[in-house]
Amino acid sequence: MMNASPVGTSASPRRRDGLLAAAAAVVTVGLWASAFVSIRSAGAAYAPGALALGRLLSGVLVLGAVCAVRREGLPPRGAWRGIAVSGVLWFGFYMVALNWGEQQVDAGTAALVVNVGPILIALLGSRLLGDAMPPRLLAGMAVSFAGAVAVGLSMSGGGGSSVLGVVLCLLAAVAYAGGVVAQKPALGRASALQVTTYGCLIGAVVCLPFAGQLVHDAADAPVPATLNMVYLGVFPTALAFTTWAYALARTSASRMGATTYAVPALVVLMSWLFLDEVPGLMTLAGGVLCLAGVAVSRSRSRSAAIAATVPEGAAVSGPATVPAGARGGTTAPTAGTPTAPSGTGAGATSACDEEPAARSCPGEA
């Protein structure tokens, strides 16, 4: 007699969770790509530090209001270390360094240097978080980086790129990678909203020395530039960083870092649509490579896909499940015979002992 398998019903929530995480990642890269377009306007009227502080303050106001409505408490004590590190490195230092660096180098050079970030995330994630480095992820990142190089070279206007600007963009990439890797463990203890809200708040505190510059620039800035700064805080910061944290909590840091290689391709598309900047063939080819690399890095082998659909401890399809204690030729106990509790004793087995090609056990990718 065949036993009913719970795989179908148990895999459905997991699949839904995966789809929601993928949708969150799509929202994130779309809004982060739009940030580059908005920075064109706001960056012309605001100094790098002032722009970062204004953006973060706008984000904190929105995130704080959402936390108040949802009655989110303080994050657990164990999450504060990761939140603090990501707040200082990613929300604070990264935004100032990137804004400053982009004023010293052309857009193409900045894109080339900053796109080292996902590679650093993969290396740090493998070293510090134990993230797996499957061949598909490495191949996809290589293809995407080649696309980012093509986009960067095609967008370089031949202007001067100072050593200071290159160093600032490289430091921004390092801070970005460090912030992501620090944020990942915190998401195991606190919600995505908590991690984003308090990380943004810490970043704003780090940028408080630029408060005087912000007040000065805001007095002379045109309205569109100020509105773009507010937009940067509400959408690419408050919303996009929250959706990023939601997706990061449900996948590896390396895979999420590779997903951000879609940003250069979307920037090219948005610049074409909203700024009338018609891309050349090399730019378009680079954008296609970026998207293709993301698709490869997020794909799974057939065996991994099968394992992901089988819930932990679920029975696989096939003959009737062998009762505990009746494996290896031992007969099932008769009435009155003492039996060991389920999961104990020499004869007990688990899903990790059966069908090694189609199981998902704790501690395995």
JSON list of N, CA, C and O in Angstrom, two decimals, residues 53 56 64 73 76 101 105 128 163 170 192 197 201 211 221 228 231 272 274 291 298 305 308 317 322 330 334 341:
[
{"chain": "A", "resi": 53, "resn": "LEU", "atom": "N", "xyz": [23.10, 62.51, 3.94]},
{"chain": "A", "resi": 53, "resn": "LEU", "atom": "CA", "xyz": [22.35, 62.75, 5.17]},
{"chain": "A", "resi": 53, "resn": "LEU", "atom": "C", "xyz": [20.88, 63.03, 4.87]},
{"chain": "A", "resi": 53, "resn": "LEU", "atom": "O", "xyz": [19.98, 62.49, 5.54]},
{"chain": "A", "resi": 56, "resn": "LEU", "atom": "N", "xyz": [19.17, 59.79, 3.97]},
{"chain": "A", "resi": 56, "resn": "LEU", "atom": "CA", "xyz": [18.97, 58.91, 5.12]},
{"chain": "A", "resi": 56, "resn": "LEU", "atom": "C", "xyz": [17.90, 59.43, 6.07]},
{"chain": "A", "resi": 56, "resn": "LEU", "atom": "O", "xyz": [17.11, 58.65, 6.62]},
{"chain": "A", "resi": 64, "resn": "GLY", "atom": "N", "xyz": [10.47, 54.89, 10.31]},
{"chain": "A", "resi": 64, "resn": "GLY", "atom": "CA", "xyz": [10.00, 55.05, 11.68]},
{"chain": "A", "resi": 64, "resn": "GLY", "atom": "C", "xyz": [8.49, 55.07, 11.77]},
{"chain": "A", "resi": 64, "resn": "GLY", "atom": "O", "xyz": [7.89, 54.49, 12.69]},
{"chain": "A", "resi": 73, "resn": "GLY", "atom": "N", "xyz": [9.02, 46.49, 17.83]},
{"chain": "A", "resi": 73, "resn": "GLY", "atom": "CA", "xyz": [9.86, 46.84, 18.96]},
{"chain": "A", "resi": 73, "resn": "GLY", "atom": "C", "xyz": [11.32, 46.96, 18.55]},
{"chain": "A", "resi": 73, "resn": "GLY", "atom": "O", "xyz": [11.66, 46.95, 17.36]},
{"chain": "A", "resi": 76, "resn": "PRO", "atom": "N", "xyz": [16.32, 42.30, 18.75]},
{"chain": "A", "resi": 76, "resn": "PRO", "atom": "CA", "xyz": [16.95, 41.55, 19.83]},
{"chain": "A", "resi": 76, "resn": "PRO", "atom": "C", "xyz": [18.42, 41.94, 19.99]},
{"chain": "A", "resi": 76, "resn": "PRO", "atom": "O", "xyz": [19.06, 42.42, 19.05]},
{"chain": "A", "resi": 101, "resn": "GLY", "atom": "N", "xyz": [32.91, 60.01, -4.77]},
{"chain": "A", "resi": 101, "resn": "GLY", "atom": "CA", "xyz": [33.68, 59.40, -5.84]},
{"chain": "A", "resi": 101, "resn": "GLY", "atom": "C", "xyz": [33.13, 59.70, -7.22]},
{"chain": "A", "resi": 101, "resn": "GLY", "atom": "O", "xyz": [33.88, 59.93, -8.19]},
{"chain": "A", "resi": 105, "resn": "VAL", "atom": "N", "xyz": [35.21, 61.07, -10.77]},
{"chain": "A", "resi": 105, "resn": "VAL", "atom": "CA", "xyz": [35.44, 60.23, -11.95]},
{"chain": "A", "resi": 105, "resn": "VAL", "atom": "C", "xyz": [34.20, 60.24, -12.82]},
{"chain": "A", "resi": 105, "resn": "VAL", "atom": "O", "xyz": [33.13, 60.66, -12.40]},
{"chain": "A", "resi": 128, "resn": "LEU", "atom": "N", "xyz": [33.29, 34.02, 5.62]},
{"chain": "A", "resi": 128, "resn": "LEU", "atom": "CA", "xyz": [32.74, 34.35, 6.94]},
{"chain": "A", "resi": 128, "resn": "LEU", "atom": "C", "xyz": [31.39, 33.71, 7.22]},
{"chain": "A", "resi": 128, "resn": "LEU", "atom": "O", "xyz": [31.05, 33.46, 8.38]},
{"chain": "A", "resi": 163, "resn": "VAL", "atom": "N", "xyz": [42.81, 59.77, -9.13]},
{"chain": "A", "resi": 163, "resn": "VAL", "atom": "CA", "xyz": [43.13, 58.63, -8.28]},
{"chain": "A", "resi": 163, "resn": "VAL", "atom": "C", "xyz": [42.23, 58.64, -7.05]},
{"chain": "A", "resi": 163, "resn": "VAL", "atom": "O", "xyz": [41.76, 57.60, -6.59]},
{"chain": "A", "resi": 170, "resn": "LEU", "atom": "N", "xyz": [36.30, 52.47, -4.89]},
{"chain": "A", "resi": 170, "resn": "LEU", "atom": "CA", "xyz": [36.73, 51.16, -4.41]},
{"chain": "A", "resi": 170, "resn": "LEU", "atom": "C", "xyz": [36.38, 50.98, -2.94]},
{"chain": "A", "resi": 170, "resn": "LEU", "atom": "O", "xyz": [35.91, 49.92, -2.52]},
{"chain": "A", "resi": 192, "resn": "ALA", "atom": "N", "xyz": [13.25, 42.09, 8.72]},
{"chain": "A", "resi": 192, "resn": "ALA", "atom": "CA", "xyz": [13.83, 42.94, 7.68]},
{"chain": "A", "resi": 192, "resn": "ALA", "atom": "C", "xyz": [13.57, 44.41, 7.96]},
{"chain": "A", "resi": 192, "resn": "ALA", "atom": "O", "xyz": [14.43, 45.27, 7.74]},
{"chain": "A", "resi": 197, "resn": "THR", "atom": "N", "xyz": [15.47, 49.71, 9.37]},
{"chain": "A", "resi": 197, "resn": "THR", "atom": "CA", "xyz": [15.17, 50.95, 10.08]},
{"chain": "A", "resi": 197, "resn": "THR", "atom": "C", "xyz": [16.33, 51.40, 10.94]},
{"chain": "A", "resi": 197, "resn": "THR", "atom": "O", "xyz": [16.79, 52.55, 10.86]},
{"chain": "A", "resi": 201, "resn": "LEU", "atom": "N", "xyz": [19.01, 54.46, 10.59]},
{"chain": "A", "resi": 201, "resn": "LEU", "atom": "CA", "xyz": [19.17, 55.44, 11.67]},
{"chain": "A", "resi": 201, "resn": "LEU", "atom": "C", "xyz": [20.64, 55.59, 12.06]},
{"chain": "A", "resi": 201, "resn": "LEU", "atom": "O", "xyz": [21.13, 56.72, 12.24]},
{"chain": "A", "resi": 211, "resn": "ALA", "atom": "N", "xyz": [25.33, 67.99, 8.70]},
{"chain": "A", "resi": 211, "resn": "ALA", "atom": "CA", "xyz": [24.05, 68.67, 8.88]},
{"chain": "A", "resi": 211, "resn": "ALA", "atom": "C", "xyz": [24.12, 70.14, 8.47]},
{"chain": "A", "resi": 211, "resn": "ALA", "atom": "O", "xyz": [23.20, 70.66, 7.82]},
{"chain": "A", "resi": 221, "resn": "ALA", "atom": "N", "xyz": [19.09, 75.09, -3.11]},
{"chain": "A", "resi": 221, "resn": "ALA", "atom": "CA", "xyz": [18.82, 74.04, -4.09]},
{"chain": "A", "resi": 221, "resn": "ALA", "atom": "C", "xyz": [17.48, 74.26, -4.77]},
{"chain": "A", "resi": 221, "resn": "ALA", "atom": "O", "xyz": [16.51, 74.68, -4.13]},
{"chain": "A", "resi": 228, "resn": "ASN", "atom": "N", "xyz": [14.13, 65.10, -5.57]},
{"chain": "A", "resi": 228, "resn": "ASN", "atom": "CA", "xyz": [14.88, 63.90, -5.92]},
{"chain": "A", "resi": 228, "resn": "ASN", "atom": "C", "xyz": [15.61, 63.34, -4.71]},
{"chain": "A", "resi": 228, "resn": "ASN", "atom": "O", "xyz": [15.73, 62.12, -4.55]},
{"chain": "A", "resi": 231, "resn": "TYR", "atom": "N", "xyz": [12.99, 61.58, -2.77]},
{"chain": "A", "resi": 231, "resn": "TYR", "atom": "CA", "xyz": [12.68, 60.33, -3.48]},
{"chain": "A", "resi": 231, "resn": "TYR", "atom": "C", "xyz": [13.74, 59.27, -3.16]},
{"chain": "A", "resi": 231, "resn": "TYR", "atom": "O", "xyz": [13.41, 58.10, -2.90]},
{"chain": "A", "resi": 272, "resn": "TRP", "atom": "N", "xyz": [17.86, 55.78, -21.10]},
{"chain": "A", "resi": 272, "resn": "TRP", "atom": "CA", "xyz": [17.30, 55.86, -22.45]},
{"chain": "A", "resi": 272, "resn": "TRP", "atom": "C", "xyz": [15.87, 56.41, -22.42]},
{"chain": "A", "resi": 272, "resn": "TRP", "atom": "O", "xyz": [15.50, 57.30, -23.20]},
{"chain": "A", "resi": 274, "resn": "PHE", "atom": "N", "xyz": [14.17, 58.05, -19.81]},
{"chain": "A", "resi": 274, "resn": "PHE", "atom": "CA", "xyz": [13.87, 59.28, -19.08]},
{"chain": "A", "resi": 274, "resn": "PHE", "atom": "C", "xyz": [14.85, 60.42, -19.35]},
{"chain": "A", "resi": 274, "resn": "PHE", "atom": "O", "xyz": [14.51, 61.58, -19.15]},
{"chain": "A", "resi": 291, "resn": "LEU", "atom": "N", "xyz": [22.30, 40.95, -17.53]},
{"chain": "A", "resi": 291, "resn": "LEU", "atom": "CA", "xyz": [21.07, 40.22, -17.25]},
{"chain": "A", "resi": 291, "resn": "LEU", "atom": "C", "xyz": [21.24, 38.72, -17.43]},
{"chain": "A", "resi": 291, "resn": "LEU", "atom": "O", "xyz": [20.72, 37.92, -16.65]},
{"chain": "A", "resi": 298, "resn": "ARG", "atom": "N", "xyz": [21.45, 32.80, -10.66]},
{"chain": "A", "resi": 298, "resn": "ARG", "atom": "CA", "xyz": [20.30, 32.47, -9.83]},
{"chain": "A", "resi": 298, "resn": "ARG", "atom": "C", "xyz": [19.64, 31.15, -10.22]},
{"chain": "A", "resi": 298, "resn": "ARG", "atom": "O", "xyz": [18.69, 30.71, -9.57]},
{"chain": "A", "resi": 305, "resn": "ALA", "atom": "N", "xyz": [17.38, 21.60, -7.64]},
{"chain": "A", "resi": 305, "resn": "ALA", "atom": "CA", "xyz": [15.97, 21.99, -7.72]},
{"chain": "A", "resi": 305, "resn": "ALA", "atom": "C", "xyz": [15.07, 20.91, -7.14]},
{"chain": "A", "resi": 305, "resn": "ALA", "atom": "O", "xyz": [14.09, 21.20, -6.45]},
{"chain": "A", "resi": 308, "resn": "ALA", "atom": "N", "xyz": [15.31, 20.98, -3.37]},
{"chain": "A", "resi": 308, "resn": "ALA", "atom": "CA", "xyz": [14.64, 22.14, -2.77]},
{"chain": "A", "resi": 308, "resn": "ALA", "atom": "C", "xyz": [13.14, 21.93, -2.65]},
{"chain": "A", "resi": 308, "resn": "ALA", "atom": "O", "xyz": [12.49, 22.57, -1.82]},
{"chain": "A", "resi": 317, "resn": "SER", "atom": "N", "xyz": [8.60, 9.73, -2.93]},
{"chain": "A", "resi": 317, "resn": "SER", "atom": "CA", "xyz": [7.70, 8.83, -3.63]},
{"chain": "A", "resi": 317, "resn": "SER", "atom": "C", "xyz": [8.39, 7.49, -3.83]},
{"chain": "A", "resi": 317, "resn": "SER", "atom": "O", "xyz": [9.58, 7.41, -4.08]},
{"chain": "A", "resi": 322, "resn": "VAL", "atom": "N", "xyz": [9.28, 2.33, 5.26]},
{"chain": "A", "resi": 322, "resn": "VAL", "atom": "CA", "xyz": [9.63, 1.24, 6.17]},
{"chain": "A", "resi": 322, "resn": "VAL", "atom": "C", "xyz": [9.53, 1.74, 7.59]},
{"chain": "A", "resi": 322, "resn": "VAL", "atom": "O", "xyz": [10.10, 2.78, 7.93]},
{"chain": "A", "resi": 330, "resn": "THR", "atom": "N", "xyz": [15.06, -6.42, 9.63]},
{"chain": "A", "resi": 330, "resn": "THR", "atom": "CA", "xyz": [14.46, -6.65, 10.94]},
{"chain": "A", "resi": 330, "resn": "THR", "atom": "C", "xyz": [12.96, -6.57, 10.82]},
{"chain": "A", "resi": 330, "resn": "THR", "atom": "O", "xyz": [12.43, -5.66, 10.20]},
{"chain": "A", "resi": 334, "resn": "THR", "atom": "N", "xyz": [5.98, -7.04, 17.18]},
{"chain": "A", "resi": 334, "resn": "THR", "atom": "CA", "xyz": [4.61, -7.51, 17.39]},
{"chain": "A", "resi": 334, "resn": "THR", "atom": "C", "xyz": [4.08, -6.92, 18.67]},
{"chain": "A", "resi": 334, "resn": "THR", "atom": "O", "xyz": [4.80, -6.30, 19.44]},
{"chain": "A", "resi": 341, "resn": "PRO", "atom": "N", "xyz": [11.43, 4.78, 21.18]},
{"chain": "A", "resi": 341, "resn": "PRO", "atom": "CA", "xyz": [10.70, 5.95, 20.67]},
{"chain": "A", "resi": 341, "resn": "PRO", "atom": "C", "xyz": [11.19, 6.33, 19.30]},
{"chain": "A", "resi": 341, "resn": "PRO", "atom": "O", "xyz": [12.33, 6.09, 18.94]}
]
